[in-house]
Short mmCIF file of C-alpha atoms in Angstrom, two decimals:
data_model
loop_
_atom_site.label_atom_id
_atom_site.label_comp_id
_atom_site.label_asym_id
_atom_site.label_seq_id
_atom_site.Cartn_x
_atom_site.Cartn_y
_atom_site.Cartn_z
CA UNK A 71 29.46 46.06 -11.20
CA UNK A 72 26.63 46.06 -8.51
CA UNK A 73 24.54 43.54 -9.73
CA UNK A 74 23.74 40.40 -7.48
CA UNK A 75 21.29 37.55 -9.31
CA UNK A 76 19.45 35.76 -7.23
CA UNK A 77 18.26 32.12 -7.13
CA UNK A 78 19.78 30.39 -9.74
CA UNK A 79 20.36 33.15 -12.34
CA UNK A 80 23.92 33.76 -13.61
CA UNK A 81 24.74 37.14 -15.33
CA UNK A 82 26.62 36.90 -18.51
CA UNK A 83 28.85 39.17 -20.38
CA UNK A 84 28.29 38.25 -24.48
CA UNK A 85 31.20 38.04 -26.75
CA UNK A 86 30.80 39.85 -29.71
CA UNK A 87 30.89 37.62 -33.19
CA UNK A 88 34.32 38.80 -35.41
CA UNK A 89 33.06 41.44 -37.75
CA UNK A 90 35.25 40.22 -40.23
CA UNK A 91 35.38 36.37 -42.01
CA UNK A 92 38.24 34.05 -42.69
CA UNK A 93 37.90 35.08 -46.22
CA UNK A 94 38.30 39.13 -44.78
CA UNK A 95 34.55 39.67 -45.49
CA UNK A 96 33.55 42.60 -43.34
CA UNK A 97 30.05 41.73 -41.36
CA UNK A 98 27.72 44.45 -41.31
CA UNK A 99 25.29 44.65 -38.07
CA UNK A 100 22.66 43.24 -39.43
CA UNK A 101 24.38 40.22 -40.89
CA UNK A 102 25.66 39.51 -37.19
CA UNK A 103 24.07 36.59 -35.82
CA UNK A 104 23.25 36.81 -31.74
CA UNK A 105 26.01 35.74 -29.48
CA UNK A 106 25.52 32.23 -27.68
CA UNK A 107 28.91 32.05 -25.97
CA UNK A 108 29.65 34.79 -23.11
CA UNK A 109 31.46 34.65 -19.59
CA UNK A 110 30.23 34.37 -16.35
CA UNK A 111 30.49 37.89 -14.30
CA UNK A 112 27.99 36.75 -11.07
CA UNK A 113 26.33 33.87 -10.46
CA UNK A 114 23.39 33.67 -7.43
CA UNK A 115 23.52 31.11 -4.92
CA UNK A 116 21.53 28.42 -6.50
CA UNK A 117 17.44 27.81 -6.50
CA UNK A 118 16.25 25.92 -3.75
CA UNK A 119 14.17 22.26 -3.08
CA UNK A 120 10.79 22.13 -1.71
CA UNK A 121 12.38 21.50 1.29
CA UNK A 122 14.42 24.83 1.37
CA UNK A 123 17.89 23.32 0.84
CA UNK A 124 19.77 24.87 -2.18
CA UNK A 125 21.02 23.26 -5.47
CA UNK A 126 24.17 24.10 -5.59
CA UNK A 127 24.84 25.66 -9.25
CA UNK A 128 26.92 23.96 -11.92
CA UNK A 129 28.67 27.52 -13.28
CA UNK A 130 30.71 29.32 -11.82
CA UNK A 131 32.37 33.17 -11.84
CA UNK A 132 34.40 32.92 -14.94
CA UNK A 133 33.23 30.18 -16.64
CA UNK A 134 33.06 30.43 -20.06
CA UNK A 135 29.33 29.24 -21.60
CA UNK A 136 27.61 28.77 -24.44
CA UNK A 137 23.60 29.47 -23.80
CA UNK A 138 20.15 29.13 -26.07
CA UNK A 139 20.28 31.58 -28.84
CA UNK A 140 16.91 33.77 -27.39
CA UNK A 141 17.28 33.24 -23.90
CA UNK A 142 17.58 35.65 -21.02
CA UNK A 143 17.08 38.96 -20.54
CA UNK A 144 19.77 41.64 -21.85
CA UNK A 145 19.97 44.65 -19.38
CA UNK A 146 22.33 47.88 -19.71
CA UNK A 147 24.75 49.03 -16.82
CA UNK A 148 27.85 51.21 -17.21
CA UNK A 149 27.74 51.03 -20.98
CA UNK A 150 27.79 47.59 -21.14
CA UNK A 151 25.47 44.96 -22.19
CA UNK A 152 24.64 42.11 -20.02
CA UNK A 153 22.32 39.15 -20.18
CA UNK A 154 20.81 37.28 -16.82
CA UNK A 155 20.05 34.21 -17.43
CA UNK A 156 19.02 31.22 -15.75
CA UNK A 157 20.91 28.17 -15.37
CA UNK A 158 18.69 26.12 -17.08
CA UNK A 159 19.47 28.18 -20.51
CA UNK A 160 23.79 27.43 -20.01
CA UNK A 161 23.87 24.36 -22.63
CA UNK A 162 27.64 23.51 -21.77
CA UNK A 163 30.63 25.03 -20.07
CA UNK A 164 33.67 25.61 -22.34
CA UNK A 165 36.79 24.56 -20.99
#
């Protein structure tokens, strides 16, 4: 992948919902609700302080995250779908 965010924007690889329920329900696509939780492919180098020193970011490269449900920006490459984000929208770190 050739993609490089910059400032403090992370890219984020989604992982898709089950399509099927405990009970053995099969989902159809529209009854799939957006992914929140995806893992961390890149991550820029962190935004920087009026003084030009940089915030060094709280994810890392293969972190595991749960984000808002509507935020970022989904982009296409290679067949798969990405979503930049910025660090801001990460709500935790799974561990």
């Amino acid at each position: 992948m050739n993609l490089k965010p910059l400032g403090d924007r992370i890219v984020v690889e989604p992982v898709e919902q089950e399509e099927q329920t405990s009970l053995g329900i099969f989902l159809p696509e529209t009854a799939k609700e957006k992914p929140q939780q995806g893992k961390v492919i890149a991550a820029g180098p962190g935004a920087r302080k009026d003084t030009g020193e940089r915030i060094e970011m709280d994810v890392k490269v293969s972190d595991k995250v749960l984000y808002a449900r509507y935020a970022g920006t989904t982009v296409k490459l290679d067949g798969k779908e990405y979503l930049i984000l910025k660090e801001s929208d990460v709500l935790a770190v799974v561990e």
